[in-house]
Coordinates of C-alpha atoms and ligand atoms in Angstrom, one line a residue:
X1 CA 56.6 50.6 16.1
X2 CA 53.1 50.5 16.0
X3 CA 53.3 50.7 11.6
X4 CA 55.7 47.9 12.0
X5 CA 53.2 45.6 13.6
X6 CA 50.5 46.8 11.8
X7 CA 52.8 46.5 8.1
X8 CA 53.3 42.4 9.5
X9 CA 50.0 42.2 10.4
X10 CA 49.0 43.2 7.2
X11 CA 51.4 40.9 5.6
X12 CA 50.2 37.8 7.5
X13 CA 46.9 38.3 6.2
X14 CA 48.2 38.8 2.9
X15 CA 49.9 35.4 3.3
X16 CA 46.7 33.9 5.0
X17 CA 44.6 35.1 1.6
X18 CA 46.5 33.8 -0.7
X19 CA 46.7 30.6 0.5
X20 CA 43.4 30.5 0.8
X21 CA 43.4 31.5 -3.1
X22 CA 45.9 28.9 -3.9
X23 CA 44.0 25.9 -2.0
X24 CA 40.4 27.1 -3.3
X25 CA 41.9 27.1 -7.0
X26 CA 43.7 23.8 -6.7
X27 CA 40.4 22.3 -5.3
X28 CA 38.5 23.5 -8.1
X29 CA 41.3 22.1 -10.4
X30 CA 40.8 18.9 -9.0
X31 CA 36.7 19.1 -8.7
X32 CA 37.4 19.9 -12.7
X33 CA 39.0 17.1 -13.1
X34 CA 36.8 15.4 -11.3
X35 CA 34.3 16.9 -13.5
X36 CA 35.7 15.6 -16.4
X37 CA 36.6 11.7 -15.4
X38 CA 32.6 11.8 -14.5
X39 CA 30.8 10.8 -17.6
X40 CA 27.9 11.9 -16.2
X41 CA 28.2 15.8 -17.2
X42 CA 29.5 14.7 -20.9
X43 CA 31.2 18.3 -21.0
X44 CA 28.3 20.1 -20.5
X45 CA 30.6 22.2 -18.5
X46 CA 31.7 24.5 -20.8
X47 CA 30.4 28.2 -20.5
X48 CA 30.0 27.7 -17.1
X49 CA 32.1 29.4 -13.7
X50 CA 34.3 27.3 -11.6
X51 CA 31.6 27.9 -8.6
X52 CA 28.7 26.8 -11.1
X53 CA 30.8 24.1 -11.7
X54 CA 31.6 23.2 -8.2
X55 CA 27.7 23.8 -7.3
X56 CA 26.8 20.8 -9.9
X57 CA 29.1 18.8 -7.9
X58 CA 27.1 18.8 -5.1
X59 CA 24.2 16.0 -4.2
X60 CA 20.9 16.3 -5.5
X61 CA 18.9 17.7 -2.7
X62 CA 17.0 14.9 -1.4
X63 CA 13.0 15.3 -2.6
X64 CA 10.6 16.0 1.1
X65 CA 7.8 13.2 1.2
X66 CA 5.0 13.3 4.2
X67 CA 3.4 9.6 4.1
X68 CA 0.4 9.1 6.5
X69 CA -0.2 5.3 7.0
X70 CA -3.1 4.1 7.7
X71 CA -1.8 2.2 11.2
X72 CA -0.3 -1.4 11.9
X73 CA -3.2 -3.5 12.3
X74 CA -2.6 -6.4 9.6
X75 CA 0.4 -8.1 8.4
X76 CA -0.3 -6.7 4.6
X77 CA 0.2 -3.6 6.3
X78 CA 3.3 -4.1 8.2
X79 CA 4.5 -5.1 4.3
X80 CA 3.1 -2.2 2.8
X81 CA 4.9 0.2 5.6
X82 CA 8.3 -1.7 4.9
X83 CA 7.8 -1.0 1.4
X84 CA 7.1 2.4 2.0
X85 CA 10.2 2.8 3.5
X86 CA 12.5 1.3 1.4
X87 CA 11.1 3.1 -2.0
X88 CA 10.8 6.5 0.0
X89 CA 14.3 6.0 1.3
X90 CA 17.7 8.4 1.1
X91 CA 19.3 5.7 -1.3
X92 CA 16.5 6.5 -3.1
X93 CA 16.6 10.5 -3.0
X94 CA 14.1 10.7 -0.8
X95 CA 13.3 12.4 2.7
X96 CA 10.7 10.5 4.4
X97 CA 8.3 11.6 7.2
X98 CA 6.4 9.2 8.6
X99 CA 3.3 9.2 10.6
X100 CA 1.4 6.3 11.6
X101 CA -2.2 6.8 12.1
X102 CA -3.0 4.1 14.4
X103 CA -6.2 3.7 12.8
X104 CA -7.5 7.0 13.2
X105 CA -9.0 9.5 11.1
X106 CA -8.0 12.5 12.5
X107 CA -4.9 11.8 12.8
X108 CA -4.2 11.4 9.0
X109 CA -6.1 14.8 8.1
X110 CA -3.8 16.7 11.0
X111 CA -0.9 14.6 9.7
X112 CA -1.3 16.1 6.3
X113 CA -1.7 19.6 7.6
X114 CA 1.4 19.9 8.8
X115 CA 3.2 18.4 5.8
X116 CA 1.6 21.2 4.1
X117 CA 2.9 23.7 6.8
X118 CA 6.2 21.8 6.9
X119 CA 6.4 22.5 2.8
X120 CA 7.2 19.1 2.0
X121 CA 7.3 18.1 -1.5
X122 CA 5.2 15.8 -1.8
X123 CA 2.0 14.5 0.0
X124 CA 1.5 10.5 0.0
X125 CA -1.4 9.0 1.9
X126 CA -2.8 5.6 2.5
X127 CA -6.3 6.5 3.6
X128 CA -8.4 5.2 6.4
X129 CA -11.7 5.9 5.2
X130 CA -13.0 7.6 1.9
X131 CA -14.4 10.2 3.5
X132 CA -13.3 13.5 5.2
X133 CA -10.8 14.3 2.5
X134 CA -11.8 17.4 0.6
X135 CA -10.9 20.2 2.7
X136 CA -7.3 19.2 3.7
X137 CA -6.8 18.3 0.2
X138 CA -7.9 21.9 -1.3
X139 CA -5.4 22.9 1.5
X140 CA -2.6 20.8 -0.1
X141 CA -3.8 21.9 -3.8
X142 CA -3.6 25.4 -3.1
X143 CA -0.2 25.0 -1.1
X144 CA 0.8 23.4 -4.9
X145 CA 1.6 20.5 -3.3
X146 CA 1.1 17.2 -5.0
X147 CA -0.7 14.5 -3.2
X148 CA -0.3 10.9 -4.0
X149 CA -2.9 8.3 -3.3
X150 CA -1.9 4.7 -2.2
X151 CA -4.3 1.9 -1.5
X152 CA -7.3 2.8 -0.4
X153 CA -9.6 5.0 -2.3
X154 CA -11.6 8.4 -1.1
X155 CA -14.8 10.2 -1.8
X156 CA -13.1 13.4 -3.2
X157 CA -12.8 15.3 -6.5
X158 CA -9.8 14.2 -9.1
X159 CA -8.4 17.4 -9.2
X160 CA -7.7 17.5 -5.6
X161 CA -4.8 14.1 -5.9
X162 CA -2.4 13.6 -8.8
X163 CA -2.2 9.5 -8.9
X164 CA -4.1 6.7 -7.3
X165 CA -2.2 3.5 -6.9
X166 CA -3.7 0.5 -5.4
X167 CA -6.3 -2.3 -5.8
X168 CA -9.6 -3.2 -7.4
X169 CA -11.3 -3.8 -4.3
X170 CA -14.7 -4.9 -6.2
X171 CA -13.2 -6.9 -8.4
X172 CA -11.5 -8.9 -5.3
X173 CA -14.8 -9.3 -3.7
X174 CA -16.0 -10.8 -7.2
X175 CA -13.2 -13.4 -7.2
X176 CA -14.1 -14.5 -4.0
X177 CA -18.1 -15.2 -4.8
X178 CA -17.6 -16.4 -7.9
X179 CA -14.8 -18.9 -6.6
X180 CA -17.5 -19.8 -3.6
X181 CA -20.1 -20.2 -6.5
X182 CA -17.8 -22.7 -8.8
X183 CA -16.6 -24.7 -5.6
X184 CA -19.9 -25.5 -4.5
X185 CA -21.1 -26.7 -7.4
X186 CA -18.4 -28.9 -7.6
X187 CA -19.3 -30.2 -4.6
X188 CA -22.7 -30.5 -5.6
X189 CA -24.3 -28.4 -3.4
X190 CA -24.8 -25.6 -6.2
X191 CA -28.8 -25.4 -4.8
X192 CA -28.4 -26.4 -1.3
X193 CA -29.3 -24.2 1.5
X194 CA -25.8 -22.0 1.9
X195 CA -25.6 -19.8 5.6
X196 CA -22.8 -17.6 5.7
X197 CA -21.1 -15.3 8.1
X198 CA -19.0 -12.2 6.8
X199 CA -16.4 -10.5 8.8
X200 CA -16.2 -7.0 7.4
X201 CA -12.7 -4.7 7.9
X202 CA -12.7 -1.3 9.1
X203 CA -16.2 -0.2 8.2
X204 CA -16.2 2.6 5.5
X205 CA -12.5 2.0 4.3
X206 CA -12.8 1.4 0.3
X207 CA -10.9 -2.0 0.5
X208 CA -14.1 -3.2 3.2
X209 CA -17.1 -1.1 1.0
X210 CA -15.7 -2.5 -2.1
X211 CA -14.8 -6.4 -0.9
X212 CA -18.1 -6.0 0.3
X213 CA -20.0 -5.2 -3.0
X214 CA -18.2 -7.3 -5.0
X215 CA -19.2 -10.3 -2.7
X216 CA -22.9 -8.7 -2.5
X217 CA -23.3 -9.6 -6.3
X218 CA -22.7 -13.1 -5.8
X219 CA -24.9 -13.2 -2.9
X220 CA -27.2 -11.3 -4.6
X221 CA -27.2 -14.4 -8.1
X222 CA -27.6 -17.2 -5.6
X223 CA -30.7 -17.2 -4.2
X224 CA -29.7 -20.0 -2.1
X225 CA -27.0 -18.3 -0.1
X226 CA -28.1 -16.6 3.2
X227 CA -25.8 -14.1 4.9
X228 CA -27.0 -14.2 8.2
X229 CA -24.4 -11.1 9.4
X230 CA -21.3 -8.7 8.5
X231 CA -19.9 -7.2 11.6
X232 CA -16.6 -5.5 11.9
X233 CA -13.8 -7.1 12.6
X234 CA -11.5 -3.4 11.7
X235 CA -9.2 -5.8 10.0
X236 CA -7.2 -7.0 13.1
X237 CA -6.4 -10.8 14.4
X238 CA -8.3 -9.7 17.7
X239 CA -10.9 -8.5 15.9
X240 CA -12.0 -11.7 14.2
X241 CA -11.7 -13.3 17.3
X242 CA -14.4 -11.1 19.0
X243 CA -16.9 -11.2 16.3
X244 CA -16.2 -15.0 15.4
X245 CA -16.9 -15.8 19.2
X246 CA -20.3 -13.2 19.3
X247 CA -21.2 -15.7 15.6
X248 CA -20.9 -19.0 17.8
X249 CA -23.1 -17.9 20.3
X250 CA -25.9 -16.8 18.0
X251 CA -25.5 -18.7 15.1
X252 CA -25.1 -22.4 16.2
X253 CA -25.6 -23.4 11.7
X254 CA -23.3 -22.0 9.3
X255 CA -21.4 -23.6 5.9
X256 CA -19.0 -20.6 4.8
X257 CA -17.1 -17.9 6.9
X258 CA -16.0 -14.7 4.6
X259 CA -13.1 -12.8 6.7
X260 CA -11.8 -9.3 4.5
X261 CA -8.2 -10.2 5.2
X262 CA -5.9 -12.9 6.8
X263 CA -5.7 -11.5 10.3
X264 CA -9.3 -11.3 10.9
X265 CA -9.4 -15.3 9.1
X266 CA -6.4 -16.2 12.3
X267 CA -9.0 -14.9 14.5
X268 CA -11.6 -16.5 13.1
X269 CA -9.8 -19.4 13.3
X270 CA -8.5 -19.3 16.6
X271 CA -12.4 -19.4 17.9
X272 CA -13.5 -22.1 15.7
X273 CA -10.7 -24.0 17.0
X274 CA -11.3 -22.6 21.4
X275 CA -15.2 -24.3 20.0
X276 CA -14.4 -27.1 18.7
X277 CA -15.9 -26.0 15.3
X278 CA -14.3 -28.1 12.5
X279 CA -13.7 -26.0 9.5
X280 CA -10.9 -25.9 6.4
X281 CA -10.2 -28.2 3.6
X282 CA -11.0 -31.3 5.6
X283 CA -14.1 -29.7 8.0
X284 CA -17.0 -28.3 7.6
X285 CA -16.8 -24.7 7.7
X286 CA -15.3 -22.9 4.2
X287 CA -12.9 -20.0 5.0
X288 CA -12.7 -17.4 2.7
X289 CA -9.8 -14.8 3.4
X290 CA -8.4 -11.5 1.5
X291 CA -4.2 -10.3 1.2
X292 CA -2.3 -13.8 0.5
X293 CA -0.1 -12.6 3.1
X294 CA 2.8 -15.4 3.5
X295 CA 1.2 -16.0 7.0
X296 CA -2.3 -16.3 4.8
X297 CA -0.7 -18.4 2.9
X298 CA 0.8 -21.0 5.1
X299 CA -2.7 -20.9 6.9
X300 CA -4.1 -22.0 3.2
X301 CA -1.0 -24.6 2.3
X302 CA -2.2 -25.9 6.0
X303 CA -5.7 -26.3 4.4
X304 CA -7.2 -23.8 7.5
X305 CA -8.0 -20.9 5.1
X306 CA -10.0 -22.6 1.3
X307 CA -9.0 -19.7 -0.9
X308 CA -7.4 -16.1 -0.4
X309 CA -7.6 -13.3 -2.5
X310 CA -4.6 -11.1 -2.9
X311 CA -4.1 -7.6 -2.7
X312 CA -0.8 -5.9 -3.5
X313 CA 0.5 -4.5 -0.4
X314 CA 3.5 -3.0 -2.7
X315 CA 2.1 -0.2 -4.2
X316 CA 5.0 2.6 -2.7
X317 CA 7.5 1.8 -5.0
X318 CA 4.7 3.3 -8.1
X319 CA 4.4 6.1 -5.6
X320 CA 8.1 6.8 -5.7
X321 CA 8.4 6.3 -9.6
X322 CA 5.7 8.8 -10.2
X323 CA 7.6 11.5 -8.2
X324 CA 10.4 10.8 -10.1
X325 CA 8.5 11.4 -13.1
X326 CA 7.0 14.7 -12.0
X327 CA 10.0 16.2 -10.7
X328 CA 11.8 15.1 -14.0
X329 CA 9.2 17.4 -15.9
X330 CA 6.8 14.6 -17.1
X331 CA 3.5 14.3 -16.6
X332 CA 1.7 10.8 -15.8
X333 CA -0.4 9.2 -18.5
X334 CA -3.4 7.9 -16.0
X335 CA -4.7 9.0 -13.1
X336 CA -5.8 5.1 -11.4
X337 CA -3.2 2.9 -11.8
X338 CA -4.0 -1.0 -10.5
X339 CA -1.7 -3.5 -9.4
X340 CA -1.8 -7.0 -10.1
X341 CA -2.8 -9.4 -8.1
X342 CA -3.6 -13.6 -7.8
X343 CA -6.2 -15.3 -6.4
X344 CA -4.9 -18.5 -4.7
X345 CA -5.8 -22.3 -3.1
X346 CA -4.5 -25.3 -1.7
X347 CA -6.4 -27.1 -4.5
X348 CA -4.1 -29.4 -6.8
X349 CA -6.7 -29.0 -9.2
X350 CA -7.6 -25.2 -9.0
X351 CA -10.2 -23.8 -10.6
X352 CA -10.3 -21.5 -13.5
X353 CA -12.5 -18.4 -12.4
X354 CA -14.7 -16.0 -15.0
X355 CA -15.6 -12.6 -13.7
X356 CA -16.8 -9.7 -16.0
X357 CA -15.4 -11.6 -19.3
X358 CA -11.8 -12.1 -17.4
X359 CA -10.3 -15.0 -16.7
X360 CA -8.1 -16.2 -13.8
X361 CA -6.6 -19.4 -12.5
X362 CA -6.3 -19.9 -9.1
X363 CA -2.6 -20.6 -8.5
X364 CA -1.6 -23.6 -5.8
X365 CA 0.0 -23.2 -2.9
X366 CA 3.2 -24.9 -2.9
X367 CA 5.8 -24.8 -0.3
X368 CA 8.3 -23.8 -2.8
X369 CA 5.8 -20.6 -3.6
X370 CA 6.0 -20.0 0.1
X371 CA 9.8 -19.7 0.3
X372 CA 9.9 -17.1 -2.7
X373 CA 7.1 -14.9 -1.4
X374 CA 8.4 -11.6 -0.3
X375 CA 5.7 -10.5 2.0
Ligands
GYE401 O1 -6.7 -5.9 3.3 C1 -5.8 -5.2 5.4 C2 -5.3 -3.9 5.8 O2 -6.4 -1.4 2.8 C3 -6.1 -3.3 1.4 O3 -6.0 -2.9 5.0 C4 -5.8 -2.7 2.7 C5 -6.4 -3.5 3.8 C6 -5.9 -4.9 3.9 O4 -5.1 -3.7 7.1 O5 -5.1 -6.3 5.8

């Protein structure tokens, strides 16, 4: 009795295994043909087993990016965090972890020690400040992971990052006093007495030291300008405000107001207005801003802001194609890689500016320009 039951049990799993036989082999008949309809492997299927064969028909594991942002204080940055996502996105092959810094050092440096303790693939950060870098990044270095730079610059050796990708923060600063210099003597007031009030972003980020310098050379050629301060507004809407509103009260006399991007010129703005201050195209106050955000923009097509310096906000995408690159086998070419970027007015005449032997128009604010601008 008992070798009867064992003889059928025997059988049923005879049964049970070859089923299983027949249905794997049928399904890798039909992941063969499959195989074959896919122009993709152009027969490069020959030599190879039936499970190597099913193994290449699986997806490409999706490449493991840690991306430390710097926070959410601006609009350019709220552009340059949708960016990031959509470039670092499954579609794309990627697995994204995000951390938002909210403005804070140490949370970027702890942020990237656990990607490297996480073993991600990559290492892609947006720094605060440009310094406070070296050790976490001879972490990453001798983990072998590769670190990508977006945006902001840092106080570190090469060795220690792959790519930089970002903007030429001096070189904005330059546009801006060297458009201040050609508008005023336009004007005519190319010797006049010329007070002006700078609100600096987040103090020791490489997008404030360098806006900052560039200006600084201008100042430094017109012997007529007087900056009578640069306080920190940490690029925020709210912190224009405060500093605009400390200005009023201590500095009744002033012709130009430099903000180091668009939120800190709403701010600005906002306390001119609570003071009655008359400023823009048609007052008496000039408003220089930095990003041509679209919000920067409308502010400058509404004559508020006289001229705003961009600054790509859409550097992840180069991020994401480097990656690419590197996990293809290539190496890059460069190691500092700048975007390009517009300087731009509400002038119907704009003028033509000259820095360092380059030349560049400023482009008009149209309504039409408005509608197509992405960020
Ligand atoms: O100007 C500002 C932002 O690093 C260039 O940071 C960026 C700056 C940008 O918050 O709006």
């Amino acid at each position: 009795m008992k070798t009867l039951q064992t003889r059928c049990a025997q059988a049923a799993l005879i049964l049970v295994i070859v089923c299983m036989l027949l249905f794997l082999s049928c399904t890798a008949k039909t992941a063969l043909h499959d195989m074959n309809q896919a122009d993709v492997f152009h027969g490069q299927t020959e030599g190879l087993t039936v499970a190597q064969q099913a193994l290449a028909l699986l997806p490409e594991p999706l490449i493991k990016v840690g991306f430390v942002q710097v926070g959410h204080e601006s609009d350019w940055r709220i552009a340059a965090t949708k960016s990031c996502r959509e470039a670092f996105s499954e579609e794309q092959g990627f697995d994204l972890y995000f951390v938002d810094a909210d403005n804070d050092p140490n949370v970027q440096v702890e942020a990237v020690r656990n990607f490297i303790q996480e073993q991600m693939d990559y290492i892609v950060i947006d720094p605060i400040l440009t310094t406070g870098w070296t050790a976490v990044l001879k972490e990453a270095y001798h983990a072998q992971i590769p670190v990508l730079l977006l945006d902001r610059t840092i106080d570190c050796q090469e060795r220690y990052y792959t790519a930089w990708f970002g903007s030429d923060f001096v070189k904005e600063g330059e546009w801006a006093g060297e458009w201040l210099q050609q508008y005023l003597r336009r004007q005519g007031r190319s010797t006049h007495q010329i007070r002006i009030l700078t609100i600096n972003g987040t103090q020791g980020a490489s997008a404030q030291l360098g806006r900052t310098e560039g200006f600084a050379r201008y100042l430094a050629r017109n012997r007529n300008w007087e900056l009578l301060a640069q306080e920190c507004g940490d690029f925020t809407e709210s912190g224009g405000r405060r500093v605009m509103e400390q200005y009023l009260e201590t500095y009744p006399d002033f012709d130009v107001v430099v903000c180091q991007n668009d939120n800190e010129a709403f701010g600005a703005c906002a306390a001119m207005d609570a003071a009655g201050i008359s400023y823009g195209t048609d007052g008496d106050v000039i408003v220089i801003s930095f990003d041509a955000t679209k919000a920067g923009l409308e502010a400058v097509l509404a004559g508020k802001i006289h001229a705003d310096f961009a600054c790509n906000p859409l550097s992840p995408p180069y991020a994401a194609e480097a990656i690419r690159r590197l996990e293809a086998g290539e190496t890059l070419d460069g190691k500092h890689y700048y975007l390009p970027e517009d300087c731009f007015t509400a002038d119907k005449n704009p003028i033509t500016l000259m820095v360092d032997f380059e030349s560049k128009k400023m482009i008009t604010v149209t309504k039409e320009l408005l509608e197509e601008r992405e960020y």
